[in-house]
PDB file of C-alpha atoms in Angstrom:
ATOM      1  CA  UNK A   1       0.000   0.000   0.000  1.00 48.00           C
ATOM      2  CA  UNK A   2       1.119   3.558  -0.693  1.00 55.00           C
ATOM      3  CA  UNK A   3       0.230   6.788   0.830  1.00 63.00           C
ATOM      4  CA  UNK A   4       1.147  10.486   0.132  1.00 65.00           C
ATOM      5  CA  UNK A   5       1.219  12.650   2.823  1.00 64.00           C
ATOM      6  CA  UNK A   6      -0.664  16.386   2.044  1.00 64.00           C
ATOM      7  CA  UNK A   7      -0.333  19.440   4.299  1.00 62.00           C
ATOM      8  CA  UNK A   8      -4.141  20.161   5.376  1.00 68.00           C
ATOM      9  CA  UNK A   9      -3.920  23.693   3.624  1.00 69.00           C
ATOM     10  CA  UNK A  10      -3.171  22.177   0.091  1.00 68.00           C
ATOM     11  CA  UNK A  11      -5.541  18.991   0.795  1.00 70.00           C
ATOM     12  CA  UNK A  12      -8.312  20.439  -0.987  1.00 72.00           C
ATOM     13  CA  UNK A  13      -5.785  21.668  -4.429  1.00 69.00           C
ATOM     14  CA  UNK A  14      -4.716  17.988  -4.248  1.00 67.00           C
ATOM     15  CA  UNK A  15      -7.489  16.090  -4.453  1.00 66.00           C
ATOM     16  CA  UNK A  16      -8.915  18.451  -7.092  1.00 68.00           C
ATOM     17  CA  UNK A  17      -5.438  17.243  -9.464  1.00 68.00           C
ATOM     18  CA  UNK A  18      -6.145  13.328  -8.179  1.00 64.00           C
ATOM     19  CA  UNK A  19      -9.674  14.160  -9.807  1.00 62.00           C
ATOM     20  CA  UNK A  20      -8.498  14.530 -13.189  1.00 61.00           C
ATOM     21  CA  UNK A  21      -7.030  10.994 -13.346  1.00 54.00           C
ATOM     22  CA  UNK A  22      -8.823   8.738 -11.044  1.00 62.00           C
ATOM     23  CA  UNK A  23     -11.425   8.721  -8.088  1.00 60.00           C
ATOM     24  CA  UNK A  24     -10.766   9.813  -4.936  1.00 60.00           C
ATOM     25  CA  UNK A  25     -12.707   7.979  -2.195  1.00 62.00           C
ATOM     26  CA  UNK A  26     -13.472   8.385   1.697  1.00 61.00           C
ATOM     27  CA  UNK A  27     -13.273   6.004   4.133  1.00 61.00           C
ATOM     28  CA  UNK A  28     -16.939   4.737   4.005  1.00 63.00           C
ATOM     29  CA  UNK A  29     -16.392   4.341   0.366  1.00 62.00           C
ATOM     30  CA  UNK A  30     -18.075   7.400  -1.273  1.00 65.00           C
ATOM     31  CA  UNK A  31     -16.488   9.495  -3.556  1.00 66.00           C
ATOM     32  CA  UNK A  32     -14.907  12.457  -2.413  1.00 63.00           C
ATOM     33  CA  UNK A  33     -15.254  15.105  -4.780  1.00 64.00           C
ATOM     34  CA  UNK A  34     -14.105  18.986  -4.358  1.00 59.00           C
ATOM     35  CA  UNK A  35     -15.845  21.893  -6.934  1.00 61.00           C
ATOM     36  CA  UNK A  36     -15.046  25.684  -6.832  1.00 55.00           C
ATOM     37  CA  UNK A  37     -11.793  27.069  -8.574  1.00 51.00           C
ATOM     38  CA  UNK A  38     -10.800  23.521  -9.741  1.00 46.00           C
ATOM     39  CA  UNK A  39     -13.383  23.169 -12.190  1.00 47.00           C
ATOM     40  CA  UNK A  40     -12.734  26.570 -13.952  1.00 46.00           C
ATOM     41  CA  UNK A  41     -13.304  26.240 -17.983  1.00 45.00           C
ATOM     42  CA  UNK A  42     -10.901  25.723 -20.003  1.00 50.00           C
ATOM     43  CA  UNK A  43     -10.408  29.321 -21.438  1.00 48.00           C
ATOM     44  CA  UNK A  44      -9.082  30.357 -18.572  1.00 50.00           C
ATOM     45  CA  UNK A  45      -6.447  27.768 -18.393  1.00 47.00           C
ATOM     46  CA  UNK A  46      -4.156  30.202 -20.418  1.00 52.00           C
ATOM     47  CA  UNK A  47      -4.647  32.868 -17.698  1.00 51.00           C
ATOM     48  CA  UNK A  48      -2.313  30.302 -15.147  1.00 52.00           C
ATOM     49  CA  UNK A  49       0.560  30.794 -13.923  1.00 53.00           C
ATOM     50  CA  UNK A  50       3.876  28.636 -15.707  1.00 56.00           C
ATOM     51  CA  UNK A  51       4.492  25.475 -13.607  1.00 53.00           C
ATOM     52  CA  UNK A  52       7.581  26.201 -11.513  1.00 51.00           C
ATOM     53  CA  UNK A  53      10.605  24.992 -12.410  1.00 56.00           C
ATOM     54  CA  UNK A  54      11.768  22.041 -10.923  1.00 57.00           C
ATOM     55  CA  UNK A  55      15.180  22.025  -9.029  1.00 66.00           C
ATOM     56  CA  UNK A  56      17.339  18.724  -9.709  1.00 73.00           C
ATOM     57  CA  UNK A  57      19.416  18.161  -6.122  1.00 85.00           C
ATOM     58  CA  UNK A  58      21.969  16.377  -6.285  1.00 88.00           C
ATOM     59  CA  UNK A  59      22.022  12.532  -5.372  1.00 93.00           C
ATOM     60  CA  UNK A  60      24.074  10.488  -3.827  1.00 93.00           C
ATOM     61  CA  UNK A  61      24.369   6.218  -3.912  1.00 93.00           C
ATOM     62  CA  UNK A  62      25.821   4.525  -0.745  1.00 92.00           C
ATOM     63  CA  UNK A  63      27.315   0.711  -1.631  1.00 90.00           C
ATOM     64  CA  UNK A  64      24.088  -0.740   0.356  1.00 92.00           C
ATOM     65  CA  UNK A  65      21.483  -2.970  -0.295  1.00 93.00           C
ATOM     66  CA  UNK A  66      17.594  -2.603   1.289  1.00 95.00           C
ATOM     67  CA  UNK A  67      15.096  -5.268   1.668  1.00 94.00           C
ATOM     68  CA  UNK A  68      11.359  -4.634   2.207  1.00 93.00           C
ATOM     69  CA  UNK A  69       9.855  -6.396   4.911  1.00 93.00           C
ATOM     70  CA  UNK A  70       6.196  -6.636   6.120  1.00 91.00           C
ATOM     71  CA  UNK A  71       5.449  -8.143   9.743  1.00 89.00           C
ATOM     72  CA  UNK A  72       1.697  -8.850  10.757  1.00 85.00           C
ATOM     73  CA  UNK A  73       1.144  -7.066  14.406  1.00 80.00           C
ATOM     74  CA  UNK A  74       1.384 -10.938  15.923  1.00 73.00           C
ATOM     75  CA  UNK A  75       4.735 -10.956  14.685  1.00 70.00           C
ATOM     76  CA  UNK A  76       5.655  -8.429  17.228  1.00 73.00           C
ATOM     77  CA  UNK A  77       4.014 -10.101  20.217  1.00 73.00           C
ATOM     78  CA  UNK A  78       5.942 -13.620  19.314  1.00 74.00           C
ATOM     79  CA  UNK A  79       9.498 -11.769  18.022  1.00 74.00           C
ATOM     80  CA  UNK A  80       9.633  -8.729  20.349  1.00 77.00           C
ATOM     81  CA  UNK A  81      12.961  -8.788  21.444  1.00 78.00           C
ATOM     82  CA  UNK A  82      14.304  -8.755  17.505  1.00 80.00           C
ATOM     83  CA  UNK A  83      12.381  -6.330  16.539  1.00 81.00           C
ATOM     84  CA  UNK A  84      13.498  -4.002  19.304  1.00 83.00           C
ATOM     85  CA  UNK A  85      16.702  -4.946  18.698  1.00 83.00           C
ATOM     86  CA  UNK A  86      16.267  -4.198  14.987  1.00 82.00           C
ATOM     87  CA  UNK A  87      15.360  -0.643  16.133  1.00 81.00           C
ATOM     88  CA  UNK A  88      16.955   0.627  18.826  1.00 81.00           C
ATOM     89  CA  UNK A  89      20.199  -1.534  17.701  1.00 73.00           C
ATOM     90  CA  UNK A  90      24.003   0.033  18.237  1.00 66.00           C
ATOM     91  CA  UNK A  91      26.230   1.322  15.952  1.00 58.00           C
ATOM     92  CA  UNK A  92      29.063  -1.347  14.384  1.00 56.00           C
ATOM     93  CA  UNK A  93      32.244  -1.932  15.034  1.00 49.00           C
ATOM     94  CA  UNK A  94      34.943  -3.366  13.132  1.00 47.00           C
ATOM     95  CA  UNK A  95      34.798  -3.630   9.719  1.00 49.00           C
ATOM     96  CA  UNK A  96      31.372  -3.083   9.229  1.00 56.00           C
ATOM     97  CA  UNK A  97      31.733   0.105  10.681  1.00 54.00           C
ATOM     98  CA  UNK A  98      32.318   1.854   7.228  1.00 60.00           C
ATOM     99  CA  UNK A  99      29.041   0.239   6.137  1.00 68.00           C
ATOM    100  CA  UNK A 100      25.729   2.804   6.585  1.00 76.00           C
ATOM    101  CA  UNK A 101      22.723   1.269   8.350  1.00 82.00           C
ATOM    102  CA  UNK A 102      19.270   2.357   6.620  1.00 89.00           C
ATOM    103  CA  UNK A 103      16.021   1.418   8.537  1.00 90.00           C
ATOM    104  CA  UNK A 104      12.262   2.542   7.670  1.00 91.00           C
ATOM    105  CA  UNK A 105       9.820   1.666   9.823  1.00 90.00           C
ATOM    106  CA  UNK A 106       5.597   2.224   9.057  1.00 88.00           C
ATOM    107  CA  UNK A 107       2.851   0.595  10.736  1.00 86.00           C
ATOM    108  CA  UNK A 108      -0.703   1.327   9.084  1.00 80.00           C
ATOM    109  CA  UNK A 109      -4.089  -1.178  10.010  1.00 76.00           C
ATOM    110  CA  UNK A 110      -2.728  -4.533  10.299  1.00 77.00           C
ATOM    111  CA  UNK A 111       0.448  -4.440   9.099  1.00 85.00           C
ATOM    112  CA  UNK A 112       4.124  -3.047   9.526  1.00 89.00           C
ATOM    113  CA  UNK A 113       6.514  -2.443   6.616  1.00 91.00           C
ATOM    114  CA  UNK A 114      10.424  -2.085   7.423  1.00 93.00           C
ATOM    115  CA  UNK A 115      13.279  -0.807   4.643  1.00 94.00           C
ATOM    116  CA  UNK A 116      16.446  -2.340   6.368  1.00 93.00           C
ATOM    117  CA  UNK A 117      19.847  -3.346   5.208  1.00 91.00           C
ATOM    118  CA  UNK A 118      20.332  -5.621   8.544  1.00 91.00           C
ATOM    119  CA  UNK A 119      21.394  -8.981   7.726  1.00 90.00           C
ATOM    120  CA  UNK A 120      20.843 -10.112  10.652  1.00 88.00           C
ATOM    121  CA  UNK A 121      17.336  -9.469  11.429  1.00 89.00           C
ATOM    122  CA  UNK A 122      16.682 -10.135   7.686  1.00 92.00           C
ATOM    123  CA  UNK A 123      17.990 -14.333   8.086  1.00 91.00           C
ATOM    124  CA  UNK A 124      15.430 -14.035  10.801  1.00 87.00           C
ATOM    125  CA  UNK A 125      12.623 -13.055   9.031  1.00 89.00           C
ATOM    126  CA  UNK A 126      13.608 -15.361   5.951  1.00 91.00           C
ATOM    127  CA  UNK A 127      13.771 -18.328   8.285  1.00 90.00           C
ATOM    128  CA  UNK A 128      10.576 -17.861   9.889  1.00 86.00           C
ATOM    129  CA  UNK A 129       8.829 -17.416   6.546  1.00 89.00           C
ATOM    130  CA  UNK A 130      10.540 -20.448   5.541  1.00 90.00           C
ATOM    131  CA  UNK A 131       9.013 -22.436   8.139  1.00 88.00           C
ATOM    132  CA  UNK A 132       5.674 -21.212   6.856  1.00 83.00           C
ATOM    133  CA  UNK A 133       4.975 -18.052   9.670  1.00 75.00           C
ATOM    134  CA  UNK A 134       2.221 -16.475   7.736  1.00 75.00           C
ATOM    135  CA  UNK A 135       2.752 -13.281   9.782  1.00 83.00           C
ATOM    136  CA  UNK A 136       6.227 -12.464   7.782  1.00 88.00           C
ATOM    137  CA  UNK A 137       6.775 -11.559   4.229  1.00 91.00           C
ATOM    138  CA  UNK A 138      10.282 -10.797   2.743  1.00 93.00           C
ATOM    139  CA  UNK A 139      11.007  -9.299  -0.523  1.00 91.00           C
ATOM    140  CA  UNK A 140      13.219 -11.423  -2.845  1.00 90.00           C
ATOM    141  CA  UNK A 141      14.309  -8.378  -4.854  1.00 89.00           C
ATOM    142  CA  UNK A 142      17.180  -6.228  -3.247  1.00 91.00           C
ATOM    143  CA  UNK A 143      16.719  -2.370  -3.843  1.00 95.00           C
ATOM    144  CA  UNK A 144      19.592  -0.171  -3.831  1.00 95.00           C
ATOM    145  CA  UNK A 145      18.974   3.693  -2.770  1.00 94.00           C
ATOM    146  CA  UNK A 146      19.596   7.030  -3.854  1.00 94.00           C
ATOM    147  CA  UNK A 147      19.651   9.809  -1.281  1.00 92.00           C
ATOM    148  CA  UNK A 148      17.980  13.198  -2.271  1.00 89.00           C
ATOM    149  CA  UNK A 149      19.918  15.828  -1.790  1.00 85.00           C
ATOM    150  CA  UNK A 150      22.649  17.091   0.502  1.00 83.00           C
ATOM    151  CA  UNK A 151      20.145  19.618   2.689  1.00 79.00           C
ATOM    152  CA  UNK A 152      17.230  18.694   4.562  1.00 74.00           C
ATOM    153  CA  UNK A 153      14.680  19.873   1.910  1.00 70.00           C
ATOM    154  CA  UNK A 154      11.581  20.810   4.293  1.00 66.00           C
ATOM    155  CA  UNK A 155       8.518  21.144   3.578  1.00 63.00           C
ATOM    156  CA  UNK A 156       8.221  24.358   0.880  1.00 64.00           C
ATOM    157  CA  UNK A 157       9.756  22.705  -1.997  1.00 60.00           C
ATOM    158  CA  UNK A 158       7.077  21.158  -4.775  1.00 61.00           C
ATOM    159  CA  UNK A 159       8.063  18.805  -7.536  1.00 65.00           C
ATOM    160  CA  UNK A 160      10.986  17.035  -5.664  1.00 72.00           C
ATOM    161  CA  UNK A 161       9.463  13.479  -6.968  1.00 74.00           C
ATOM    162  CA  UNK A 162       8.728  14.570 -10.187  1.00 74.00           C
ATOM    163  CA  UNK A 163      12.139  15.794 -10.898  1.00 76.00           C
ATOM    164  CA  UNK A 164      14.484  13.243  -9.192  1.00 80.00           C
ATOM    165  CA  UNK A 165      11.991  10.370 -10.838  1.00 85.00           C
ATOM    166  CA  UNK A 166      10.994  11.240 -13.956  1.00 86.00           C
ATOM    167  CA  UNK A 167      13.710  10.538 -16.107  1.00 87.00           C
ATOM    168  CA  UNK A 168      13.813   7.140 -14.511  1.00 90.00           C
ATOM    169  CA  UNK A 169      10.097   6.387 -14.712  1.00 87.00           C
ATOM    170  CA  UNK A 170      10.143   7.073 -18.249  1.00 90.00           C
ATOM    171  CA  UNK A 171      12.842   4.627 -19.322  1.00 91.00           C
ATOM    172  CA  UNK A 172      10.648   1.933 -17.114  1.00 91.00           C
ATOM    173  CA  UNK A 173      12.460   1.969 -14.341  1.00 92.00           C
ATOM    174  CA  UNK A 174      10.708   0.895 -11.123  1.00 90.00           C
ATOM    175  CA  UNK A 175      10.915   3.386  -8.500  1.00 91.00           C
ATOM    176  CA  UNK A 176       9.876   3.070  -4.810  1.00 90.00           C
ATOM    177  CA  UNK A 177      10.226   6.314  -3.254  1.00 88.00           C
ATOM    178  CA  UNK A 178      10.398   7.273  -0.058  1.00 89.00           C
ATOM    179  CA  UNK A 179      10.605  10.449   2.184  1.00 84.00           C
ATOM    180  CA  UNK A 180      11.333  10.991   5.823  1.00 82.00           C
ATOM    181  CA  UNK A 181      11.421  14.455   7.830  1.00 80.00           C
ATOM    182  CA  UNK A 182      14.610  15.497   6.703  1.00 80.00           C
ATOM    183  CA  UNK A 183      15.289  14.163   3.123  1.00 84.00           C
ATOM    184  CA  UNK A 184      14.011  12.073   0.632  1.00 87.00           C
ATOM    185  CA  UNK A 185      15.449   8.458  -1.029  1.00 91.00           C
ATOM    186  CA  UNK A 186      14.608   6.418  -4.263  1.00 92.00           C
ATOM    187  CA  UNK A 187      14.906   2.986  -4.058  1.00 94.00           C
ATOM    188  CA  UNK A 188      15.456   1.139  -7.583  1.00 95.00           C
ATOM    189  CA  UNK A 189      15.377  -2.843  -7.523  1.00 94.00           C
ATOM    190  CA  UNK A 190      18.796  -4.479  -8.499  1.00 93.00           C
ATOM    191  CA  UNK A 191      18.112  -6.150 -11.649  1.00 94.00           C
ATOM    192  CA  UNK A 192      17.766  -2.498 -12.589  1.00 95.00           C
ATOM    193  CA  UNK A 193      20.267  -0.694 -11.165  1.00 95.00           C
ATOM    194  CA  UNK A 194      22.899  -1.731 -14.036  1.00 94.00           C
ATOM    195  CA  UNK A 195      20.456   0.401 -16.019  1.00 95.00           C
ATOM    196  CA  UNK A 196      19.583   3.185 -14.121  1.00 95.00           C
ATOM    197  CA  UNK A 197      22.666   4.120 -12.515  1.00 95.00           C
ATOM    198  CA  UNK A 198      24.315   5.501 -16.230  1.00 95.00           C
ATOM    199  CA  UNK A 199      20.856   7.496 -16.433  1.00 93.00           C
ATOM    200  CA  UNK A 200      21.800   9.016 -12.941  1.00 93.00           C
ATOM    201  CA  UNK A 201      25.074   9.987 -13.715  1.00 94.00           C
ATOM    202  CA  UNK A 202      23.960  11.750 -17.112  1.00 93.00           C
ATOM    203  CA  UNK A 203      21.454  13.907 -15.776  1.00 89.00           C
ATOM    204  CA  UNK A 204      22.106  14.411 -12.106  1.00 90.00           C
ATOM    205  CA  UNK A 205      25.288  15.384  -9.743  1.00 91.00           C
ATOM    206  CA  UNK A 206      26.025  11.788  -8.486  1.00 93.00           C
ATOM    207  CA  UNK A 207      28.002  10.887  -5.320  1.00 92.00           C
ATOM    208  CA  UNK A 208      28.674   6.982  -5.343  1.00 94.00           C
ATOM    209  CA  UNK A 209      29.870   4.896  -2.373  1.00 91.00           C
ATOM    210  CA  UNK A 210      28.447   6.712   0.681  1.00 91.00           C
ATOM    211  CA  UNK A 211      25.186   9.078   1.720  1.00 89.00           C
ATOM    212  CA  UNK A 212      26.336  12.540   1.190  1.00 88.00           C
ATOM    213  CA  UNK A 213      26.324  14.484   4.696  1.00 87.00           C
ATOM    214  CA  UNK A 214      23.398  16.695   5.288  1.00 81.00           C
ATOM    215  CA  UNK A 215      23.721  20.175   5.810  1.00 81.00           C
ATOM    216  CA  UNK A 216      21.354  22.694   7.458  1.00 67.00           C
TER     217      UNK A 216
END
């Protein structure tokens, strides 16, 4: 399942533009529809204002790779302790101390999705699926991801998908996206990367082996 998240003051501009393409419902399955300034004729089209341009940050590709994972809510009451240890887990040491840790973690209705690179809680969750747990789903595909930026981008900014995905999308690329408070990441799956990652360096400012350091 995806979601996209819309500030409260733009909600109703939103679902007017969802309205063009498909139908936007509410929870007890009506459809949600919003009139006023969104339906304006056409004639008046010409009368908008230019879309704005689109800034292209630049990106940066750490030598990591992400599985998906989703855990049924019972998986936490049985596997508590790995979980926890999953999250609240301490930095490495040694020579995978170079290596950068990525974890997302979302729980919506039933379910809980995690983004991790963590071997070890990953053979966990591949054995018990093995052994039939119904309550744990791994993703066979690795995904490898692409950092957003080198600021935290905020909240003002419009179009950041659009631009850093784009170019990908449209030379069928798969492209799970992915945004947190601070920045944003594209994962691509790995039988594509091969592909993708000359389309990166033609048309963005690529930093390859690490996640470039954020700055204010």
């Amino acid at each position: 399942m995806g979601a996209v998240l819309v500030k409260v003051e733009d909600l109703d501009v939103a679902i007017g533009c969802l309205q063009s393409f498909c139908s936007v419902e509410m929870e007890n399955g009506e459809e949600l529809r919003v009139t006023g300034e969104l339906d304006a004729p056409e004639e008046d089209a010409e009368q908008k204002e230019d879309p704005p341009v689109v800034h292209h940050h630049p990106l940066s590709v750490p030598d990591v790779k992400l599985h998906l994972v989703q855990l049924n809510r019972k998986f936490v009451r049985r596997h508590m302790y790995a979980l926890v240890e999953l999250l609240f887990k301490p930095g490495e040491r040694g020579k995978d101390a170079a290596t950068p840790r990525f974890l997302s973690y979302s729980e919506t209705g039933h379910d809980i999705s995690l983004v991790t690179s963590d071997e070890c809680f990953l053979e966990k969750a591949r054995a018990l699926m093995e052994q039939g747990d119904q309550g744990v789903l791994v993703s066979p595909d690795f995904w490898r991801p692409v950092q957003i930026g080198n600021t935290k981008l905020g909240f003002a900014e419009t179009g950041i998908v659009a631009g850093q995905t784009r170019v990908l999308v449209n030379a069928g690329t798969t492209v799970f996206y992915l945004s947190t408070y601070a920045t944003d990441f594209m994962l691509i799956k790995e039988d594509e990367w091969e592909d993708a990652l000359p389309i990166l360096r033609d048309r963005f400012s690529l930093t390859e082996g690490a996640f470039a350091p954020l700055t204010a």
